[in-house]
Amino acid sequence: MTAMAKASTKFLCRECGSVQSKWMGKCPDCGAWNSLESYTVPAGGTEGKWRHQSPDAPPGPIAANPATPLHDVQQPDVPRLSTGIGELDRVLGESTDDSVPSGGLRRGLVPGSVVLVGGDPGIGKSTLMLQAADKLAAEGHKVLYVSSEESAAQTRLRAVRLGLSAKNLLVLAETHLARILEQVRKVQPDVVIIDSIQMIYRGELDTAPGSVGQLRACGMELVMLAKTSNVAMFLVGHVTKEGQLAGPRLLEHMVDTVLYFEGDRYHGHRIVRAVKNRFGTTLEVGLFEMTEQGLAEVSSGRGLLAAEYRPTSGSVVCPVLQGSRCVLVEVQALTATGFLGSAKRKTSGLDPNRLTMLIAVLEKRGGLRLADQDVFASSAGGLRVVEPAADLALALAIAGAHMNRTLPAKTCVVGEIGLGGEVRRVQRLEQRITEARRLGFEHVIGPAARG
């Protein structure tokens, strides 16, 4: 009599995705503490067995692929599916296509790739995905939008509110993974959008949706489906209070591209930033503005500089780089009387460590007394600025607020500040000056030109 297989319990590291046979306080692979979470492997051992196999694969054992010299490997022609949203296509990446007359570049989705879109709840992830799905369907692509958090009627109401036609868009309100996979096989779409991955579950796993085991199993199934069926797939995931994708970090290792949807939900501007991209660069960002008709593209970056901007003390405009583009951002600072030894240093959209360093430089090299001053600094519009090129603008904003002095009109500032108080050159200075001139600025305060 054959003994029945029993379900086993394993432990998964939510930081690096490694699997351990027993619980340990510290992950032996990545060194993270208290990161191992238990999950149940179903009876029969689905670990390591893929349900989706190529129909052309011969029966019997799988033959190993022979090793090939790198210079003999043929470079594949990677096609792209444009989402119809230029800023999203920019972040997804570009590739050379001889069929495109203008420069030979095509941007957008790569068939068979999996894109993970993360962001805070209510930031606009579902809105962006629905707009992209509608434009893809309007171009003749077959799109399946799987909504695990809303009914089909709710999705329809949101599409009407956004002014989308959605004539060729297929909607499926489902949370069971097996039924989703069956619909994908029947429909055979070009693009699948899962909104969101935290609510999808496999019935044979005795855990709640969003748990470690469910996310691991569902993520593997969906990734393998995309690879074997050559279907481009979006997976939407929520972000925790710590700024990490909800659930284990293993989802980031599985997918090809990871996009973070950034921005303050109380501000109009949104940024889509790539933190991982196997088919493009991670330097690009997409700029959007939330309107009553959904997300609108901000192609030039002009909207990030507030239309009501007026030169005041503690306010300085700085041209910062976001990917391959230059955006002019208003950096603001405020100083107030505090208590010596316990003065506050608060930032919003800026690096707090750079703020602390610049205050020290202003005290030591600039002669300003700020030890008993509370200093508050922010970037207007909700855009996060972390590059050192904004050092000089932030320092002048702090000094201007402390001394109640204002820069001349139509003046912007750029430059990195060293610990010695020197102003260093920054990359792509000419591009920053050109963009500032295009937006009406006549003077630029920055590092000395090379002569």
CSV table of C-alpha atoms in Angstrom, one decimal:
chain,number,residue,atom,x,y,z
A,1,MET,CA,0.0,0.0,0.0
A,2,THR,CA,1.4,3.3,-1.1
A,3,ALA,CA,1.7,6.0,1.6
A,4,MET,CA,0.0,9.3,0.9
A,5,ALA,CA,2.2,12.3,0.6
A,6,LYS,CA,1.8,14.9,3.3
A,7,ALA,CA,1.9,18.6,3.1
A,8,SER,CA,5.1,20.1,4.5
A,9,THR,CA,6.0,23.5,6.0
A,10,LYS,CA,8.9,25.5,4.7
A,11,PHE,CA,10.1,29.0,5.5
A,12,LEU,CA,10.6,31.8,3.0
A,13,CYS,CA,12.7,34.9,3.4
A,14,ARG,CA,10.7,38.0,2.4
A,15,GLU,CA,13.9,39.9,1.7
A,16,CYS,CA,15.9,37.6,-0.6
A,17,GLY,CA,13.3,34.9,-1.4
A,18,SER,CA,15.5,32.0,-0.2
A,19,VAL,CA,13.7,28.8,1.2
A,20,GLN,CA,14.7,27.2,4.4
A,21,SER,CA,13.6,23.9,5.9
A,22,LYS,CA,13.3,25.3,9.5
A,23,TRP,CA,12.8,28.7,11.1
A,24,MET,CA,15.8,30.7,12.1
A,25,GLY,CA,16.0,34.2,13.6
A,26,LYS,CA,18.5,35.3,10.9
A,27,CYS,CA,18.4,34.3,7.2
A,28,PRO,CA,21.6,32.5,6.4
A,29,ASP,CA,21.6,33.8,2.8
A,30,CYS,CA,21.0,37.5,3.1
A,31,GLY,CA,21.5,38.1,6.9
A,32,ALA,CA,18.2,39.7,7.5
A,33,TRP,CA,16.7,39.3,11.0
A,34,ASN,CA,13.1,38.0,11.6
A,35,SER,CA,12.5,37.8,7.8
A,36,LEU,CA,11.5,34.0,7.6
A,37,GLU,CA,7.8,33.4,7.2
A,38,SER,CA,6.2,29.9,7.1
A,39,TYR,CA,4.2,28.6,4.1
A,40,THR,CA,2.7,25.2,3.4
A,41,VAL,CA,3.8,23.1,0.4
A,42,PRO,CA,0.8,21.1,-0.8
A,43,ALA,CA,0.8,17.3,-0.8
A,44,GLY,CA,2.3,16.0,-3.9
A,45,GLY,CA,5.1,18.5,-3.8
A,46,THR,CA,4.4,21.2,-6.4
A,47,GLU,CA,7.7,22.8,-5.5
A,48,GLY,CA,9.9,22.7,-8.6
A,49,LYS,CA,7.2,21.4,-10.9
A,50,TRP,CA,5.9,23.8,-13.6
A,51,ARG,CA,2.4,23.5,-14.8
A,52,HIS,CA,3.0,25.4,-18.0
A,53,GLN,CA,5.3,23.6,-20.4
A,54,SER,CA,5.9,24.2,-24.0
A,55,PRO,CA,3.6,22.1,-26.2
A,56,ASP,CA,6.5,21.5,-28.6
A,57,ALA,CA,8.6,19.8,-25.9
A,58,PRO,CA,9.2,16.1,-26.6
A,59,PRO,CA,8.1,13.5,-24.0
A,60,GLY,CA,10.7,12.0,-21.7
A,61,PRO,CA,13.6,13.6,-19.8
A,62,ILE,CA,14.5,17.2,-20.8
A,63,ALA,CA,17.8,17.5,-22.7
A,64,ALA,CA,20.3,20.0,-21.5
A,65,ASN,CA,21.0,23.0,-23.8
A,66,PRO,CA,24.6,23.1,-25.0
A,67,ALA,CA,26.8,26.0,-23.9
A,68,THR,CA,27.4,28.6,-26.6
A,69,PRO,CA,30.2,31.2,-27.0
A,70,LEU,CA,28.8,34.6,-26.2
A,71,HIS,CA,29.9,36.1,-29.6
A,72,ASP,CA,28.1,33.4,-31.5
A,73,VAL,CA,24.7,34.1,-29.8
A,74,GLN,CA,22.3,35.9,-32.2
A,75,GLN,CA,21.0,39.1,-30.9
A,76,PRO,CA,17.2,38.8,-30.9
A,77,ASP,CA,14.9,41.5,-32.4
A,78,VAL,CA,12.8,42.6,-29.4
A,79,PRO,CA,9.4,43.9,-30.5
A,80,ARG,CA,7.5,46.4,-28.4
A,81,LEU,CA,3.8,47.1,-27.8
A,82,SER,CA,3.1,50.8,-27.2
A,83,THR,CA,0.7,51.4,-24.4
A,84,GLY,CA,-0.4,54.6,-26.0
A,85,ILE,CA,0.9,56.6,-22.9
A,86,GLY,CA,4.2,58.1,-23.9
A,87,GLU,CA,5.4,58.6,-20.3
A,88,LEU,CA,4.7,55.0,-19.4
A,89,ASP,CA,6.4,53.8,-22.6
A,90,ARG,CA,9.4,55.9,-21.8
A,91,VAL,CA,9.9,54.1,-18.4
A,92,LEU,CA,9.3,50.7,-19.9
A,93,GLY,CA,12.2,51.1,-22.2
A,94,GLU,CA,13.1,51.3,-25.9
A,95,SER,CA,14.7,49.1,-28.5
A,96,THR,CA,15.9,49.4,-32.1
A,97,ASP,CA,13.3,48.5,-34.7
A,98,ASP,CA,14.1,48.9,-38.4
A,99,SER,CA,10.4,49.1,-39.3
A,100,VAL,CA,10.1,52.4,-37.4
A,101,PRO,CA,11.1,55.3,-39.7
A,102,SER,CA,11.7,57.9,-37.1
A,103,GLY,CA,15.1,57.0,-35.6
A,104,GLY,CA,14.5,53.3,-35.5
A,105,LEU,CA,13.4,53.3,-31.9
A,106,ARG,CA,10.2,51.7,-30.4
A,107,ARG,CA,9.1,52.1,-26.8
A,108,GLY,CA,6.7,50.1,-24.7
A,109,LEU,CA,6.0,46.5,-23.5
A,110,VAL,CA,8.0,43.5,-24.5
A,111,PRO,CA,5.8,40.4,-25.2
A,112,GLY,CA,6.4,37.8,-22.6
A,113,SER,CA,7.6,40.2,-20.0
A,114,VAL,CA,6.2,40.7,-16.6
A,115,VAL,CA,6.0,44.2,-15.1
A,116,LEU,CA,5.3,44.8,-11.4
A,117,VAL,CA,3.7,48.1,-10.6
A,118,GLY,CA,3.9,49.2,-6.9
A,119,GLY,CA,2.5,52.2,-5.1
A,120,ASP,CA,0.6,53.5,-2.1
A,121,PRO,CA,-3.1,52.7,-2.0
A,122,GLY,CA,-5.1,55.4,-3.8
A,123,ILE,CA,-2.1,56.8,-5.6
A,124,GLY,CA,-3.5,56.0,-9.1
A,125,LYS,CA,-2.2,52.6,-10.0
A,126,SER,CA,-5.5,51.2,-11.1
A,127,THR,CA,-6.3,54.4,-13.0
A,128,LEU,CA,-3.1,54.2,-15.0
A,129,MET,CA,-3.5,50.5,-15.7
A,130,LEU,CA,-7.1,51.0,-16.9
A,131,GLN,CA,-6.1,53.9,-19.2
A,132,ALA,CA,-3.2,51.9,-20.6
A,133,ALA,CA,-5.5,48.9,-21.2
A,134,ASP,CA,-8.1,51.1,-23.0
A,135,LYS,CA,-5.4,52.6,-25.3
A,136,LEU,CA,-3.9,49.1,-26.0
A,137,ALA,CA,-7.4,47.8,-26.9
A,138,ALA,CA,-8.1,50.8,-29.1
A,139,GLU,CA,-4.9,49.9,-31.1
A,140,GLY,CA,-6.3,46.5,-31.8
A,141,HIS,CA,-4.5,44.5,-29.1
A,142,LYS,CA,-6.5,42.0,-27.1
A,143,VAL,CA,-6.3,43.0,-23.4
A,144,LEU,CA,-7.6,41.1,-20.4
A,145,TYR,CA,-8.1,43.2,-17.3
A,146,VAL,CA,-8.4,41.0,-14.2
A,147,SER,CA,-9.8,42.9,-11.2
A,148,SER,CA,-9.5,41.1,-7.9
A,149,GLU,CA,-10.6,44.0,-5.8
A,150,GLU,CA,-13.6,45.4,-7.8
A,151,SER,CA,-16.5,43.9,-9.6
A,152,ALA,CA,-16.9,44.2,-13.3
A,153,ALA,CA,-19.6,46.8,-12.8
A,154,GLN,CA,-17.3,48.9,-10.6
A,155,THR,CA,-14.6,48.7,-13.2
A,156,ARG,CA,-17.1,49.8,-15.9
A,157,LEU,CA,-18.2,52.8,-13.8
A,158,ARG,CA,-14.6,53.9,-13.3
A,159,ALA,CA,-14.0,53.6,-17.1
A,160,VAL,CA,-17.0,55.8,-17.7
A,161,ARG,CA,-15.8,58.3,-15.2
A,162,LEU,CA,-12.5,58.5,-16.9
A,163,GLY,CA,-14.1,58.9,-20.3
A,164,LEU,CA,-12.7,55.6,-21.7
A,165,SER,CA,-14.5,53.8,-24.5
A,166,ALA,CA,-13.2,50.3,-23.5
A,167,LYS,CA,-15.0,48.7,-26.5
A,168,ASN,CA,-12.4,45.9,-27.0
A,169,LEU,CA,-11.3,45.6,-23.4
A,170,LEU,CA,-12.1,42.3,-21.7
A,171,VAL,CA,-12.8,42.5,-17.9
A,172,LEU,CA,-12.7,39.6,-15.5
A,173,ALA,CA,-13.6,40.0,-11.8
A,174,GLU,CA,-11.9,36.9,-10.3
A,175,THR,CA,-9.5,36.0,-7.5
A,176,HIS,CA,-9.0,32.3,-8.0
A,177,LEU,CA,-5.8,31.6,-9.9
A,178,ALA,CA,-7.0,28.5,-11.7
A,179,ARG,CA,-10.0,30.3,-13.2
A,180,ILE,CA,-7.8,33.2,-14.3
A,181,LEU,CA,-5.3,30.9,-16.0
A,182,GLU,CA,-8.2,29.2,-17.8
A,183,GLN,CA,-9.6,32.4,-19.1
A,184,VAL,CA,-6.1,33.5,-20.4
A,185,ARG,CA,-5.9,30.2,-22.3
A,186,LYS,CA,-9.3,30.7,-23.8
A,187,VAL,CA,-9.0,34.4,-24.6
A,188,GLN,CA,-5.3,34.3,-25.7
A,189,PRO,CA,-4.8,38.0,-25.0
A,190,ASP,CA,-1.7,40.0,-25.9
A,191,VAL,CA,-1.7,41.8,-22.6
A,192,VAL,CA,-2.9,40.7,-19.1
A,193,ILE,CA,-3.3,43.1,-16.2
A,194,ILE,CA,-3.7,41.7,-12.7
A,195,ASP,CA,-5.0,44.3,-10.3
A,196,SER,CA,-3.9,43.3,-7.7
A,197,ILE,CA,-1.6,40.4,-7.0
A,198,GLN,CA,-2.3,40.4,-3.2
A,199,MET,CA,-5.9,39.2,-3.7
A,200,ILE,CA,-5.1,36.2,-6.0
A,201,TYR,CA,-4.9,32.8,-4.4
A,202,ARG,CA,-4.5,29.1,-5.2
A,203,GLY,CA,-7.2,26.9,-3.8
A,204,GLU,CA,-4.9,24.0,-2.8
A,205,LEU,CA,-2.9,26.2,-0.4
A,206,ASP,CA,-4.4,26.5,3.0
A,207,THR,CA,-3.4,30.1,3.6
A,208,ALA,CA,-5.0,33.5,3.1
A,209,PRO,CA,-4.5,35.6,-0.1
A,210,GLY,CA,-1.5,37.9,0.2
A,211,SER,CA,0.4,35.5,2.4
A,212,VAL,CA,4.0,34.4,1.6
A,213,GLY,CA,2.9,31.0,0.2
A,214,GLN,CA,0.2,32.4,-1.9
A,215,LEU,CA,2.3,35.2,-3.4
A,216,ARG,CA,5.1,32.8,-4.2
A,217,ALA,CA,2.9,30.2,-5.8
A,218,CYS,CA,0.8,32.7,-7.7
A,219,GLY,CA,3.7,34.8,-8.8
A,220,MET,CA,5.5,31.7,-10.2
A,221,GLU,CA,2.5,30.5,-12.1
A,222,LEU,CA,1.8,33.9,-13.7
A,223,VAL,CA,5.4,34.5,-14.6
A,224,MET,CA,5.7,31.1,-16.3
A,225,LEU,CA,2.4,31.7,-18.1
A,226,ALA,CA,3.7,35.0,-19.5
A,227,LYS,CA,7.0,33.4,-20.6
A,228,THR,CA,5.4,30.3,-22.2
A,229,SER,CA,2.5,32.1,-23.8
A,230,ASN,CA,4.5,35.2,-24.9
A,231,VAL,CA,1.9,37.4,-23.1
A,232,ALA,CA,2.9,40.8,-21.7
A,233,MET,CA,1.7,41.0,-18.1
A,234,PHE,CA,1.2,43.8,-15.5
A,235,LEU,CA,1.1,42.8,-11.8
A,236,VAL,CA,-0.2,45.6,-9.5
A,237,GLY,CA,1.0,45.5,-5.9
A,238,HIS,CA,0.5,47.7,-2.9
A,239,VAL,CA,3.3,49.3,-0.9
A,240,THR,CA,3.6,49.1,2.9
A,241,LYS,CA,4.2,52.0,5.3
A,242,GLU,CA,7.9,51.3,5.1
A,243,GLY,CA,7.8,51.9,1.3
A,244,GLN,CA,8.3,48.3,0.3
A,245,LEU,CA,6.1,46.2,-1.9
A,246,ALA,CA,3.6,44.4,0.3
A,247,GLY,CA,4.5,40.7,0.8
A,248,PRO,CA,7.9,39.2,0.2
A,249,ARG,CA,10.6,40.8,-1.9
A,250,LEU,CA,10.7,37.7,-4.1
A,251,LEU,CA,8.2,39.2,-6.5
A,252,GLU,CA,10.8,41.7,-7.5
A,253,HIS,CA,13.2,38.9,-8.3
A,254,MET,CA,10.7,37.0,-10.4
A,255,VAL,CA,9.5,39.8,-12.7
A,256,ASP,CA,11.4,41.6,-15.5
A,257,THR,CA,10.5,45.2,-14.6
A,258,VAL,CA,9.6,46.9,-11.3
A,259,LEU,CA,7.9,50.3,-11.4
A,260,TYR,CA,7.2,52.4,-8.4
A,261,PHE,CA,4.3,54.9,-8.5
A,262,GLU,CA,5.4,57.8,-6.4
A,263,GLY,CA,3.9,61.0,-5.2
A,264,ASP,CA,1.7,62.5,-2.5
A,265,ARG,CA,-1.9,61.6,-2.9
A,266,TYR,CA,-2.8,65.1,-1.8
A,267,HIS,CA,-0.7,66.7,-4.6
A,268,GLY,CA,-1.6,66.5,-8.3
A,269,HIS,CA,1.7,65.2,-9.7
A,270,ARG,CA,2.7,61.5,-9.9
A,271,ILE,CA,6.0,59.9,-10.9
A,272,VAL,CA,6.5,56.4,-12.3
A,273,ARG,CA,10.1,55.3,-11.7
A,274,ALA,CA,11.8,52.1,-12.8
A,275,VAL,CA,13.9,50.5,-10.1
A,276,LYS,CA,14.5,47.3,-12.2
A,277,ASN,CA,14.3,46.8,-15.9
A,278,ARG,CA,15.7,43.9,-17.9
A,279,PHE,CA,14.6,45.5,-21.2
A,280,GLY,CA,15.6,49.1,-20.6
A,281,THR,CA,17.3,51.6,-18.3
A,282,THR,CA,16.4,52.3,-14.7
A,283,LEU,CA,17.2,56.0,-15.1
A,284,GLU,CA,14.0,57.1,-16.8
A,285,VAL,CA,10.9,58.4,-15.0
A,286,GLY,CA,7.4,59.2,-16.2
A,287,LEU,CA,5.6,62.3,-15.1
A,288,PHE,CA,1.9,62.5,-14.7
A,289,GLU,CA,-0.7,64.9,-13.2
A,290,MET,CA,-3.9,63.6,-11.6
A,291,THR,CA,-7.0,65.3,-13.1
A,292,GLU,CA,-10.7,64.8,-13.2
A,293,GLN,CA,-10.3,62.7,-16.4
A,294,GLY,CA,-7.6,60.5,-14.9
A,295,LEU,CA,-3.8,60.8,-15.2
A,296,ALA,CA,-2.6,63.3,-17.8
A,297,GLU,CA,1.0,63.2,-19.1
A,298,VAL,CA,3.4,66.0,-18.2
A,299,SER,CA,5.8,65.6,-21.2
A,300,SER,CA,7.8,68.8,-20.7
A,301,GLY,CA,7.8,69.0,-16.9
A,302,ARG,CA,6.5,72.5,-17.0
A,303,GLY,CA,3.6,71.7,-14.6
A,304,LEU,CA,6.0,70.8,-11.8
A,305,LEU,CA,7.0,74.4,-11.5
A,306,ALA,CA,4.0,76.0,-9.8
A,307,ALA,CA,2.4,78.6,-12.0
A,308,GLU,CA,1.9,80.9,-9.0
A,309,TYR,CA,5.7,80.8,-8.2
A,310,ARG,CA,7.0,84.2,-7.1
A,311,PRO,CA,10.5,84.9,-5.8
A,312,THR,CA,10.4,85.0,-2.0
A,313,SER,CA,12.8,84.5,0.8
A,314,GLY,CA,13.5,80.8,1.3
A,315,SER,CA,12.4,79.8,-2.2
A,316,VAL,CA,14.8,78.8,-4.9
A,317,VAL,CA,14.3,77.1,-8.3
A,318,CYS,CA,16.7,74.3,-9.3
A,319,PRO,CA,16.9,72.4,-12.6
A,320,VAL,CA,17.2,68.7,-11.5
A,321,LEU,CA,17.5,65.6,-13.7
A,322,GLN,CA,14.9,62.9,-13.7
A,323,GLY,CA,16.1,60.2,-16.0
A,324,SER,CA,17.0,61.7,-19.4
A,325,ARG,CA,15.0,64.9,-18.9
A,326,CYS,CA,15.5,68.1,-16.9
A,327,VAL,CA,12.8,69.4,-14.6
A,328,LEU,CA,12.7,72.7,-12.8
A,329,VAL,CA,11.7,72.3,-9.2
A,330,GLU,CA,11.0,74.8,-6.5
A,331,VAL,CA,13.1,74.2,-3.3
A,332,GLN,CA,11.7,75.8,-0.2
A,333,ALA,CA,13.2,76.3,3.3
A,334,LEU,CA,12.0,77.9,6.5
A,335,THR,CA,13.9,78.7,9.7
A,336,ALA,CA,12.4,79.3,13.1
A,337,THR,CA,13.8,79.9,16.5
A,338,GLY,CA,14.3,76.6,18.3
A,339,PHE,CA,16.3,75.3,21.3
A,340,LEU,CA,20.0,74.9,21.4
A,341,GLY,CA,20.9,71.2,21.4
A,342,SER,CA,17.4,70.0,20.2
A,343,ALA,CA,16.8,72.0,17.0
A,344,LYS,CA,14.6,70.3,14.5
A,345,ARG,CA,15.6,69.3,10.9
A,346,LYS,CA,12.7,68.2,8.9
A,347,THR,CA,12.4,67.5,5.1
A,348,SER,CA,9.7,66.6,2.6
A,349,GLY,CA,10.9,65.3,-0.8
A,350,LEU,CA,14.6,66.0,0.0
A,351,ASP,CA,17.4,63.9,1.6
A,352,PRO,CA,17.5,64.6,5.3
A,353,ASN,CA,21.2,63.6,5.5
A,354,ARG,CA,22.1,66.2,2.8
A,355,LEU,CA,20.1,68.8,4.8
A,356,THR,CA,22.1,68.1,7.9
A,357,MET,CA,25.4,68.3,6.0
A,358,LEU,CA,24.5,71.6,4.3
A,359,ILE,CA,23.5,73.2,7.7
A,360,ALA,CA,26.9,72.2,9.0
A,361,VAL,CA,28.6,73.7,6.0
A,362,LEU,CA,26.6,76.9,6.3
A,363,GLU,CA,27.6,77.2,9.9
A,364,LYS,CA,31.3,76.4,9.5
A,365,ARG,CA,32.0,77.9,6.1
A,366,GLY,CA,29.2,80.5,5.7
A,367,GLY,CA,29.2,82.0,9.2
A,368,LEU,CA,25.5,81.4,9.8
A,369,ARG,CA,24.3,80.5,13.3
A,370,LEU,CA,21.8,77.7,12.8
A,371,ALA,CA,22.4,75.5,15.9
A,372,ASP,CA,19.5,77.0,17.7
A,373,GLN,CA,17.2,77.3,14.6
A,374,ASP,CA,14.6,74.8,13.5
A,375,VAL,CA,15.1,74.2,9.8
A,376,PHE,CA,12.3,72.8,7.5
A,377,ALA,CA,12.9,72.1,3.8
A,378,SER,CA,10.7,70.7,1.0
A,379,SER,CA,10.4,70.4,-2.7
A,380,ALA,CA,7.2,71.9,-4.0
A,381,GLY,CA,4.8,69.7,-6.0
A,382,GLY,CA,5.6,66.4,-4.4
A,383,LEU,CA,8.6,65.6,-6.5
A,384,ARG,CA,11.4,63.8,-4.6
A,385,VAL,CA,14.8,65.4,-5.2
A,386,VAL,CA,17.9,63.4,-4.1
A,387,GLU,CA,20.7,64.4,-6.5
A,388,PRO,CA,23.6,66.5,-5.1
A,389,ALA,CA,23.0,69.1,-7.8
A,390,ALA,CA,20.3,70.6,-5.6
A,391,ASP,CA,22.8,71.3,-2.8
A,392,LEU,CA,23.4,74.9,-3.7
A,393,ALA,CA,19.7,75.7,-4.2
A,394,LEU,CA,18.9,74.2,-0.8
A,395,ALA,CA,21.7,76.1,0.9
A,396,LEU,CA,20.6,79.4,-0.6
A,397,ALA,CA,17.0,78.7,0.3
A,398,ILE,CA,18.1,78.1,4.0
A,399,ALA,CA,20.3,81.2,4.0
A,400,GLY,CA,17.6,83.3,2.3
A,401,ALA,CA,15.0,82.2,4.9
A,402,HIS,CA,17.3,82.9,7.8
A,403,MET,CA,18.5,86.3,6.5
A,404,ASN,CA,15.1,87.2,4.9
A,405,ARG,CA,16.7,87.8,1.5
A,406,THR,CA,15.4,86.9,-1.9
A,407,LEU,CA,17.1,86.0,-5.1
A,408,PRO,CA,16.6,88.2,-8.2
A,409,ALA,CA,13.6,87.3,-10.4
A,410,LYS,CA,14.1,84.8,-13.2
A,411,THR,CA,17.1,83.2,-11.5
A,412,CYS,CA,17.7,79.5,-10.9
A,413,VAL,CA,20.4,77.7,-9.0
A,414,VAL,CA,22.3,74.5,-9.5
A,415,GLY,CA,25.5,73.0,-8.0
A,416,GLU,CA,26.9,70.5,-5.6
A,417,ILE,CA,28.5,71.7,-2.4
A,418,GLY,CA,31.5,70.0,-0.8
A,419,LEU,CA,32.4,69.9,2.8
A,420,GLY,CA,34.9,72.7,2.2
A,421,GLY,CA,32.2,75.0,1.0
A,422,GLU,CA,33.3,74.8,-2.6
A,423,VAL,CA,30.7,74.6,-5.4
A,424,ARG,CA,31.4,71.6,-7.7
A,425,ARG,CA,30.3,71.0,-11.3
A,426,VAL,CA,27.3,68.7,-12.0
A,427,GLN,CA,26.6,66.4,-14.9
A,428,ARG,CA,24.8,67.7,-18.0
A,429,LEU,CA,25.0,71.3,-17.0
A,430,GLU,CA,24.4,72.5,-20.5
A,431,GLN,CA,21.1,70.6,-20.7
A,432,ARG,CA,20.0,72.2,-17.4
A,433,ILE,CA,20.8,75.7,-18.6
A,434,THR,CA,19.0,75.1,-21.9
A,435,GLU,CA,15.9,73.9,-20.1
A,436,ALA,CA,16.0,76.9,-17.7
A,437,ARG,CA,16.3,79.3,-20.6
A,438,ARG,CA,13.4,77.6,-22.4
A,439,LEU,CA,11.1,78.1,-19.4
A,440,GLY,CA,12.0,81.8,-19.1
A,441,PHE,CA,14.9,82.0,-16.6
A,442,GLU,CA,17.6,84.5,-17.6
A,443,HIS,CA,20.2,83.9,-14.9
A,444,VAL,CA,21.8,80.7,-13.6
A,445,ILE,CA,23.9,80.6,-10.3
A,446,GLY,CA,26.2,77.6,-10.3
A,447,PRO,CA,29.7,76.4,-10.6
A,448,ALA,CA,32.3,78.3,-12.6
A,449,ALA,CA,32.5,77.3,-16.3
A,450,ARG,CA,35.5,75.4,-17.4
A,451,GLY,CA,37.9,77.6,-19.1
